[in-house]
Tab-separated table of C-alpha atoms in Angstrom:
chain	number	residue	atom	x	y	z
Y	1	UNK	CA	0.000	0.000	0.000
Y	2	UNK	CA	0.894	3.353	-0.210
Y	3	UNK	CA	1.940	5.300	2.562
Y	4	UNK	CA	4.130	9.022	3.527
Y	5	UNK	CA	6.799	7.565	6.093
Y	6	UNK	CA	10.009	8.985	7.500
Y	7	UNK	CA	13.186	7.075	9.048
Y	8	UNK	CA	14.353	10.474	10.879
Y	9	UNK	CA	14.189	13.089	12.870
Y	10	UNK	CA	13.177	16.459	11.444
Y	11	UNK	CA	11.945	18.827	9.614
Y	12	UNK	CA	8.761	17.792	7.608
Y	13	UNK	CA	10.086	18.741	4.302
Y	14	UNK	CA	13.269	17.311	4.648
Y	15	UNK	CA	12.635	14.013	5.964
Y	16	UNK	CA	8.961	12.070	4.618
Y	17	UNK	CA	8.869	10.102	1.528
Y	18	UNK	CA	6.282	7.956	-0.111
Y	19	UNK	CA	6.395	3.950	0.319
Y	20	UNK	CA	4.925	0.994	-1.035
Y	21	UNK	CA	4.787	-0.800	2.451
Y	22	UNK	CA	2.755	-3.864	3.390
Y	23	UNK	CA	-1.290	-3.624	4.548
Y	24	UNK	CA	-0.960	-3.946	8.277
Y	25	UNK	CA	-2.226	-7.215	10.338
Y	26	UNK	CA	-4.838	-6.654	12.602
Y	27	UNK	CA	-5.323	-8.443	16.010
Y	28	UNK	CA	-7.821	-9.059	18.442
Y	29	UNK	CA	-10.050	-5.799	19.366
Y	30	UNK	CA	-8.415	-3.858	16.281
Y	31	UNK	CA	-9.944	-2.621	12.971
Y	32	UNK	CA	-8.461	-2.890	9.554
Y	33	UNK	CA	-9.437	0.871	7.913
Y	34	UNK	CA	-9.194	1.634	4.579
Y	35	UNK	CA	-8.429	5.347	4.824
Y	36	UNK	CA	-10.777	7.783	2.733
Y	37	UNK	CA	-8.877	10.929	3.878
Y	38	UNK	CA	-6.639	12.477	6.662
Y	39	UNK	CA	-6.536	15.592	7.774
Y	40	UNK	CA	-2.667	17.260	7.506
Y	41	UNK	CA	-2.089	19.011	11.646
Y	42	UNK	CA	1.013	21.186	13.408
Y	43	UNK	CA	0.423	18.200	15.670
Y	44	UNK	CA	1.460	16.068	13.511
Y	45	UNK	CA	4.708	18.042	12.551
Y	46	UNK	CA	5.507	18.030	16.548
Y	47	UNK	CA	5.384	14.301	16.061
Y	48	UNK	CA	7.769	14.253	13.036
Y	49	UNK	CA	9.834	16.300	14.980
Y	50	UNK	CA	9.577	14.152	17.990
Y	51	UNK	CA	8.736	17.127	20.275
Y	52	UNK	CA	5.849	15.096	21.630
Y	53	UNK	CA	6.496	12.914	25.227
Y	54	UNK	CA	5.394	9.335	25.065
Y	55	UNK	CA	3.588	7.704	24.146
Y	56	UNK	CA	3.553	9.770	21.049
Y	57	UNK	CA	6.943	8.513	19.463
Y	58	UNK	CA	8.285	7.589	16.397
Y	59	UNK	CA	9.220	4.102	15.480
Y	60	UNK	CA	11.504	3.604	12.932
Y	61	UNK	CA	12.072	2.176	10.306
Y	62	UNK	CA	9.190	3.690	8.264
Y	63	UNK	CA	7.134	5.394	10.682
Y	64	UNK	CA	4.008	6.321	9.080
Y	65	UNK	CA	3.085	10.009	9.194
Y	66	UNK	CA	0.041	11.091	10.496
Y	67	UNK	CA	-2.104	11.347	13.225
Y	68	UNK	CA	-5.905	11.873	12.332
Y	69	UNK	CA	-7.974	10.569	9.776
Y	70	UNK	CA	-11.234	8.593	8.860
Y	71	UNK	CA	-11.876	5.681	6.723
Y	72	UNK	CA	-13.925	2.780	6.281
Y	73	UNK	CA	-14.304	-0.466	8.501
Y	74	UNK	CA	-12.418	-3.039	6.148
Y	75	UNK	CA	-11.830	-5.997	8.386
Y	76	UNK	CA	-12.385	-6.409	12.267
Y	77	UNK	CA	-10.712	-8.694	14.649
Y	78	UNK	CA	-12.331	-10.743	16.943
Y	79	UNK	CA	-14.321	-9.033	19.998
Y	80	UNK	CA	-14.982	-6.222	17.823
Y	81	UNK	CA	-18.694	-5.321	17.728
Y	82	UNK	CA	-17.997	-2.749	15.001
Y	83	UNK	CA	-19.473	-3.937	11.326
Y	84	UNK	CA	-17.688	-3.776	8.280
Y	85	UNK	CA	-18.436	-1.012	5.682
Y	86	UNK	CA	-18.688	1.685	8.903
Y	87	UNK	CA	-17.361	4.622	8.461
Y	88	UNK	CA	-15.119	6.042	11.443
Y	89	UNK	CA	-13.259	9.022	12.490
Y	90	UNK	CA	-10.314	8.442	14.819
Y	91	UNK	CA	-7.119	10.147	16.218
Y	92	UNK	CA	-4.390	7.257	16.549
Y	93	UNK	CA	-1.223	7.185	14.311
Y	94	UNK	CA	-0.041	5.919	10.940
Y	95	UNK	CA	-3.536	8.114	9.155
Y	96	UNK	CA	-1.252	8.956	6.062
Y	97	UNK	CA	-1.598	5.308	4.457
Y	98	UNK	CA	-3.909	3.706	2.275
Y	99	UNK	CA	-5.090	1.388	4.937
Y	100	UNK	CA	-4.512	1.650	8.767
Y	101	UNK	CA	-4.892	-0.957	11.794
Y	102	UNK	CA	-6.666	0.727	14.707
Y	103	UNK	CA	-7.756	-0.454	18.142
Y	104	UNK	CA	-11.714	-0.301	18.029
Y	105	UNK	CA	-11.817	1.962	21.377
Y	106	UNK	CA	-10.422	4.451	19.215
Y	107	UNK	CA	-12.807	4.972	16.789
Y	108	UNK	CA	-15.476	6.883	16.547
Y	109	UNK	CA	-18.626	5.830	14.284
Y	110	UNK	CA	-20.244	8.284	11.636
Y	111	UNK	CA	-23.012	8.375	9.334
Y	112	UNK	CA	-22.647	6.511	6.229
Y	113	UNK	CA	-23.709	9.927	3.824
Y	114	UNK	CA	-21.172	11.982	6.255
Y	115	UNK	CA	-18.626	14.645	4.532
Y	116	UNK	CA	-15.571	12.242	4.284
Y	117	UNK	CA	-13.261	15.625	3.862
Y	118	UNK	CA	-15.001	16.582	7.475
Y	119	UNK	CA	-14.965	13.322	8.982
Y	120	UNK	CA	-10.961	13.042	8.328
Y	121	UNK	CA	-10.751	16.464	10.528
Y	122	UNK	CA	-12.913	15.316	13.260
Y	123	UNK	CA	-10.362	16.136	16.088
Y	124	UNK	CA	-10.505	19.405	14.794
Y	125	UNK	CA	-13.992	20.447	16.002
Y	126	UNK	CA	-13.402	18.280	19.800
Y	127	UNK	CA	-10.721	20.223	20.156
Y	128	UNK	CA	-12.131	23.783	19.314
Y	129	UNK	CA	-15.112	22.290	21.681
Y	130	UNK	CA	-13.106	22.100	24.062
Y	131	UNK	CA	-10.824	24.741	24.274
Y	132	UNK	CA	-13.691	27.112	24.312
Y	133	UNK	CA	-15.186	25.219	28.003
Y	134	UNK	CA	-11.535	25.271	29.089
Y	135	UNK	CA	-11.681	29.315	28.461
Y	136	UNK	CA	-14.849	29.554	30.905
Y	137	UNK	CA	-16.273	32.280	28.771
Y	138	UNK	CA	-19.805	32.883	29.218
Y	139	UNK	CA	-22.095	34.209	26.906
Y	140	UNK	CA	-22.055	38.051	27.074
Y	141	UNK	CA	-18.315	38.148	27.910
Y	142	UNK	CA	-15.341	38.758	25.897
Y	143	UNK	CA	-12.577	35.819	24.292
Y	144	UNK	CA	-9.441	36.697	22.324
Y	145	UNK	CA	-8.630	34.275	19.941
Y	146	UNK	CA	-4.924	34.329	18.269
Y	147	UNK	CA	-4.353	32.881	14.956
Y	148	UNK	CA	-7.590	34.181	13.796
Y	149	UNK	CA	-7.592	32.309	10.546
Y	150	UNK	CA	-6.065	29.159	11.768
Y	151	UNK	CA	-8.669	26.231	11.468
Y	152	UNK	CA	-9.128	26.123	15.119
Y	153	UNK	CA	-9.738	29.529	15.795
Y	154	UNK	CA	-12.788	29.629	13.017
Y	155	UNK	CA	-13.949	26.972	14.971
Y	156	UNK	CA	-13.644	28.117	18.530
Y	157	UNK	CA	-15.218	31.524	16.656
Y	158	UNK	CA	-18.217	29.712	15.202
Y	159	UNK	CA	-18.929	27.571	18.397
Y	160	UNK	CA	-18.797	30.787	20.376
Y	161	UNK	CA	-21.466	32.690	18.551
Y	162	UNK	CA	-23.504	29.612	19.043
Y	163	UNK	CA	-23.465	30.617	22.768
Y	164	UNK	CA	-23.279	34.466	22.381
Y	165	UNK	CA	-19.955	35.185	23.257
Y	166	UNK	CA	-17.894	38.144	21.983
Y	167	UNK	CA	-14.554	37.493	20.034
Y	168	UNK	CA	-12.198	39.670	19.266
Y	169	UNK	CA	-9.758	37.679	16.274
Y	170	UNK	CA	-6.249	38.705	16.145
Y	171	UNK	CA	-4.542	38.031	12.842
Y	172	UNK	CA	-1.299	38.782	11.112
Y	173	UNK	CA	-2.461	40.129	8.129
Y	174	UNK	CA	-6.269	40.452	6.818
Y	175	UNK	CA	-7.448	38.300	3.878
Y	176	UNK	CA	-10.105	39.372	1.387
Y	177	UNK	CA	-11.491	36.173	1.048
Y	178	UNK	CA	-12.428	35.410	4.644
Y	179	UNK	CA	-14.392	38.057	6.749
Y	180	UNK	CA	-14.374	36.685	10.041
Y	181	UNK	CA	-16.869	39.124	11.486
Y	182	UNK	CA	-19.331	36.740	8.970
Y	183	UNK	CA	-18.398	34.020	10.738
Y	184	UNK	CA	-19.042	35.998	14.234
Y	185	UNK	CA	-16.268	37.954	15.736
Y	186	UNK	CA	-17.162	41.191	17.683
Y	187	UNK	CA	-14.133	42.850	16.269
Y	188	UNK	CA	-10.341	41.684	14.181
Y	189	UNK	CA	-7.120	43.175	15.138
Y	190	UNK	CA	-5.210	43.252	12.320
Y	191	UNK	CA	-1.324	43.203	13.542
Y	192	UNK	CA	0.066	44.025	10.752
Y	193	UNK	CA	-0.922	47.225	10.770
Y	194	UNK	CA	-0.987	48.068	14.521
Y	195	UNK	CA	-2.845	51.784	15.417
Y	196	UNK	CA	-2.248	51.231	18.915
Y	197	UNK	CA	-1.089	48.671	21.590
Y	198	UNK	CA	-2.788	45.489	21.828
Y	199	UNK	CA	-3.939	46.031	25.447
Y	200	UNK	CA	-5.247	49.259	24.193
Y	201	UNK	CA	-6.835	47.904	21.019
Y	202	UNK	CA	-8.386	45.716	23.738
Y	203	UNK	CA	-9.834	47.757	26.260
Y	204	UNK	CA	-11.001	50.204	23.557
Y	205	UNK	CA	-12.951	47.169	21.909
Y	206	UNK	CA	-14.358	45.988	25.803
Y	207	UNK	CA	-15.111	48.947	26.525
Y	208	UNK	CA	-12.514	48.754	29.169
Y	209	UNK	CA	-13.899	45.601	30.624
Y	210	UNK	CA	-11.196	43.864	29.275
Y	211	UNK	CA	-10.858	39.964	28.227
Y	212	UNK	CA	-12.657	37.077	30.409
Y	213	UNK	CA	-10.442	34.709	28.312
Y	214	UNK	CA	-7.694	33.966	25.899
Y	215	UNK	CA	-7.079	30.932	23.180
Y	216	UNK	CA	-3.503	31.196	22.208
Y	217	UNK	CA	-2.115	29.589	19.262
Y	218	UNK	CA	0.939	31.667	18.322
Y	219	UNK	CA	2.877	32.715	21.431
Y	220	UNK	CA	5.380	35.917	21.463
Y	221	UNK	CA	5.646	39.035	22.759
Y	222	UNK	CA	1.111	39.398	21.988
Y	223	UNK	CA	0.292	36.873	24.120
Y	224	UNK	CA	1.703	39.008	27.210
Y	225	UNK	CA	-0.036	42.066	25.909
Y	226	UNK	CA	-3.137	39.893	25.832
Y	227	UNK	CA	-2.885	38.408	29.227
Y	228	UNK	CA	-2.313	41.931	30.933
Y	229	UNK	CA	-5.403	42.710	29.107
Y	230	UNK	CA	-7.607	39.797	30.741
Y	231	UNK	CA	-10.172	41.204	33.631
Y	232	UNK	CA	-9.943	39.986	37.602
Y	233	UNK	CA	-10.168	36.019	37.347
Y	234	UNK	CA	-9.359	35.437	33.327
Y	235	UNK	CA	-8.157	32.533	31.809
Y	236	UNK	CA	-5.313	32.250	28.943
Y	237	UNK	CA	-5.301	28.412	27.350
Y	238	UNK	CA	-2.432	27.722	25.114
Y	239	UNK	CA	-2.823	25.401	22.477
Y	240	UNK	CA	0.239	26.140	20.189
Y	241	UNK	CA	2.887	28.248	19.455
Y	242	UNK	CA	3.692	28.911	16.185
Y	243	UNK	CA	6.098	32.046	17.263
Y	244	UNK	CA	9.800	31.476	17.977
Y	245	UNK	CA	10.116	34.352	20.374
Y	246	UNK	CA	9.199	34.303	24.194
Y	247	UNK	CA	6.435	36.358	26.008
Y	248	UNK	CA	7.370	38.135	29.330
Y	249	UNK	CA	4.857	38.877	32.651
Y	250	UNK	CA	5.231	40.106	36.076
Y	251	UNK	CA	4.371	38.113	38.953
Y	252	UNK	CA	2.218	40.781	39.808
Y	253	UNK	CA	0.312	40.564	36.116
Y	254	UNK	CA	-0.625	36.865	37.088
Y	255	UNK	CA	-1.329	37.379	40.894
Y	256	UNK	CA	-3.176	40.795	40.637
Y	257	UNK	CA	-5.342	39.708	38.264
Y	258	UNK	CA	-6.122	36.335	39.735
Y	259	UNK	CA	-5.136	35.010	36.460
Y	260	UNK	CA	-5.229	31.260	35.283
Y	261	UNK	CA	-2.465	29.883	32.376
Y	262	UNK	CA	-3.298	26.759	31.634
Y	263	UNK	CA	-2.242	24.294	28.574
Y	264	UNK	CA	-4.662	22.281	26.535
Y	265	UNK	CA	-3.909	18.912	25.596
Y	266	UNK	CA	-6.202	17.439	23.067
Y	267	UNK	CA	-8.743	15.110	24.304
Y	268	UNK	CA	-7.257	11.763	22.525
Y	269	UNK	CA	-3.939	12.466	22.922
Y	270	UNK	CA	-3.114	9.843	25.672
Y	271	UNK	CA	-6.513	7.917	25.889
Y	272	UNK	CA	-9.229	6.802	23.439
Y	273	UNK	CA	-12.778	8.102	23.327
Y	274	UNK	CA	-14.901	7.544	26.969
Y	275	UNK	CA	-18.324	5.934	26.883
Y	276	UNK	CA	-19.765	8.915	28.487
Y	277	UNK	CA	-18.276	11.336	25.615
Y	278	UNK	CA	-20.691	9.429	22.821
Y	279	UNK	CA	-23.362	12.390	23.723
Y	280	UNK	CA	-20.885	14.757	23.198
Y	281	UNK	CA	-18.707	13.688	19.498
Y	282	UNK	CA	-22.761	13.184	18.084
Y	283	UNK	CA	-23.167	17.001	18.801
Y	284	UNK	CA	-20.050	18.359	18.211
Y	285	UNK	CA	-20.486	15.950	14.859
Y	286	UNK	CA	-23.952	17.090	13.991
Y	287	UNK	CA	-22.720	20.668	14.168
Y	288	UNK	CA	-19.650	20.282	12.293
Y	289	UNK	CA	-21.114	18.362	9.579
Y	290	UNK	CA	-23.997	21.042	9.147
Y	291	UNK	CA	-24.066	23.097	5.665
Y	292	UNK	CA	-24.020	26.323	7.692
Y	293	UNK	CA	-20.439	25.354	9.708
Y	294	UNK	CA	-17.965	26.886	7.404
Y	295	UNK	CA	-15.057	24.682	7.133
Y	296	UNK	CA	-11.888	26.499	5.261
Y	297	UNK	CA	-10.267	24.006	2.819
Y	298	UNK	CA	-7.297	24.928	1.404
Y	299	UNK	CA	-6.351	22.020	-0.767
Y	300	UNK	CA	-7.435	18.264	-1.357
Y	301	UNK	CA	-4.480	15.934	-2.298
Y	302	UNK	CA	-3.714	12.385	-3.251
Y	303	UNK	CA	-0.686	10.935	-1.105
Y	304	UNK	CA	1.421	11.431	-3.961
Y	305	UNK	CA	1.211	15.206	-3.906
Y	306	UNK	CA	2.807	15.304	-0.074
Y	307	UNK	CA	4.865	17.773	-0.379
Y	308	UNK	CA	2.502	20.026	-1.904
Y	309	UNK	CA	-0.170	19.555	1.247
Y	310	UNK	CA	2.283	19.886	3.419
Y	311	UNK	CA	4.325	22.784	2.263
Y	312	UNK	CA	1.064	25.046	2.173
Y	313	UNK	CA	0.270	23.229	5.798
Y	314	UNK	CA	3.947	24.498	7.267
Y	315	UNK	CA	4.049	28.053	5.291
Y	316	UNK	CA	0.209	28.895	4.637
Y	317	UNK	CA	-2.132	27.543	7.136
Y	318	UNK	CA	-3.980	30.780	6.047
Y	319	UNK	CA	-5.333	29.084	3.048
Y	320	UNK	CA	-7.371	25.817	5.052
Y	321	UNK	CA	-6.884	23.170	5.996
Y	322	UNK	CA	-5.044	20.383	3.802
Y	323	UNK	CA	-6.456	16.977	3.134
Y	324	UNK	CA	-5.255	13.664	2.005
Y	325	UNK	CA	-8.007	11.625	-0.269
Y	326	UNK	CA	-7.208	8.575	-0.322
């Protein structure tokens, strides 16, 4: 089968290349999955890069890229109560193949008529879902969201005007194509082309109530201008950090404020799907599969065109999110 592997450590670009490896074996309690398409993540760059902690490690030789994905229910192993023909989303490893062999507790069952381009970017939406609850925003008050255009952040945005909370977007540059006010921020603060400080671009926007909460992305020197920015008992959740440079704070900017940093670790990272979330992932699916969830794609490829998916992944998330058809 076909599949985008790499026998090294590093950069993305440097170090996958596309195999003809053998269709995995499946044993007991695991599903054979013929992939339909994968969804190309930063997350899965930290894992090329090994910057994740275990169990989230390479094994080489031929580690297969990837780390979300949905297919279709090829072949189950025995104590398996999943049917054949099924189609599932999952977050696992080895999603940039042709076929993949997944423990059933991982997966997570679909429609049959669902958007296979969505389904593959399932972990997408849970996570948006959940870094929104993790901000403790309520509806009324104000969230920054950083990486405005990022896939996440639309999400976050779109799942937060579903509850009446007020965004205020910050992005590096604004894009004719995508008005995020349509999607529902308050406000967009456009850093390119700063008129004032970000705290002041912030209170002036508030009204000078300030933020209730923070989704950070990016890192740098505006993620300390947003966190002196948050009001008495604020939250800041970082979920990336796409900027090489360092933020700086006081003691007194965390402890005066009664201000909460914490980190957001996506839901499947360490342990599969919880009986008690199958309320939940039919929701957040039902919303995220709905025609009026806008979902920015920026390219569909065949794993043959890897490089291409993953070049405009690494220096143009801007443009959608990539996907692998398989």
């Amino acid at each position: 089968m076909k599949a985008i592997v790499f026998d090294e450590i590093g950069s993305p670009l440097d170090v996958l290349y596309l195999a003809d490896i053998p269709v995995p074996q499946i044993k007991d309690r695991e599903v054979l999955v013929r992939m339909v398409s994968a969804s190309v993540n930063p997350g899965d760059f930290l894992f090329i890069q090994n910057l994740y902690p275990e169990p989230k490690k390479p094994r080489f030789p031929r580690q297969i890229a990837g780390n979300h994905g949905a297919g279709i229910i090829e072949k189950v192993g025995a104590k398996v109560t999943l049917k054949p023909g099924t189609l599932v989303a999952f977050s696992y490893y080895n999603t940039w193949a042709a076929f993949a062999a997944v423990p059933a507790e991982w997966l997570i069952p679909l429609p049959d008529n669902y958007s296979t381009e969505r389904a593959g970017q399932l972990m997408n939406p849970i996570t948006a879902w959940d870094l929104l609850a993790d901000s403790r925003v309520q509806p009324g008050q104000w969230l920054a969201l950083t990486a405005g255009y990022s896939s996440i952040s639309t999400m976050v945005l779109q799942f937060a005007k579903r509850r009446g909370i007020n965004v205020i977007s910050l992005v590096r540059r604004l894009h004719e194509d995508l008005d995020l006010r349509n999607l529902g921020a308050t406000d967009v603060i456009d850093l390119s082309s700063p008129t004032l400080g970000v705290r002041t671009n912030v209170m002036e926007i508030t009204g000078g109530a300030g933020l209730n909460g923070i989704i950070d992305n990016v890192g740098g020197p505006v993620t300390g201008e947003l966190i002196r920015s948050l009001a008495f008992g604020g939250q800041m959740v970082i979920n990336g950090g796409m900027s090489a440079e360092r933020f700086e704070l006081h003691n007194f900017d965390v402890l005066l404020s009664g201000v909460e940093i914490r980190a957001n670790v996506y839901r499947y990272f360490f342990a599969p799907p919880a009986d008690g979330d199958a309320v939940m992932l039919r929701e957040i699916a039902g919303v995220f599969g709905g025609p009026d969830f806008h979902v920015p794609i920026g390219g569909v490829h065949p794993l043959e065109d890897f490089k291409l998916a993953v070049t405009h992944s690494w220096n143009r998330p801007d443009l959608g999110k990539q996907i692998f058809r398989m």
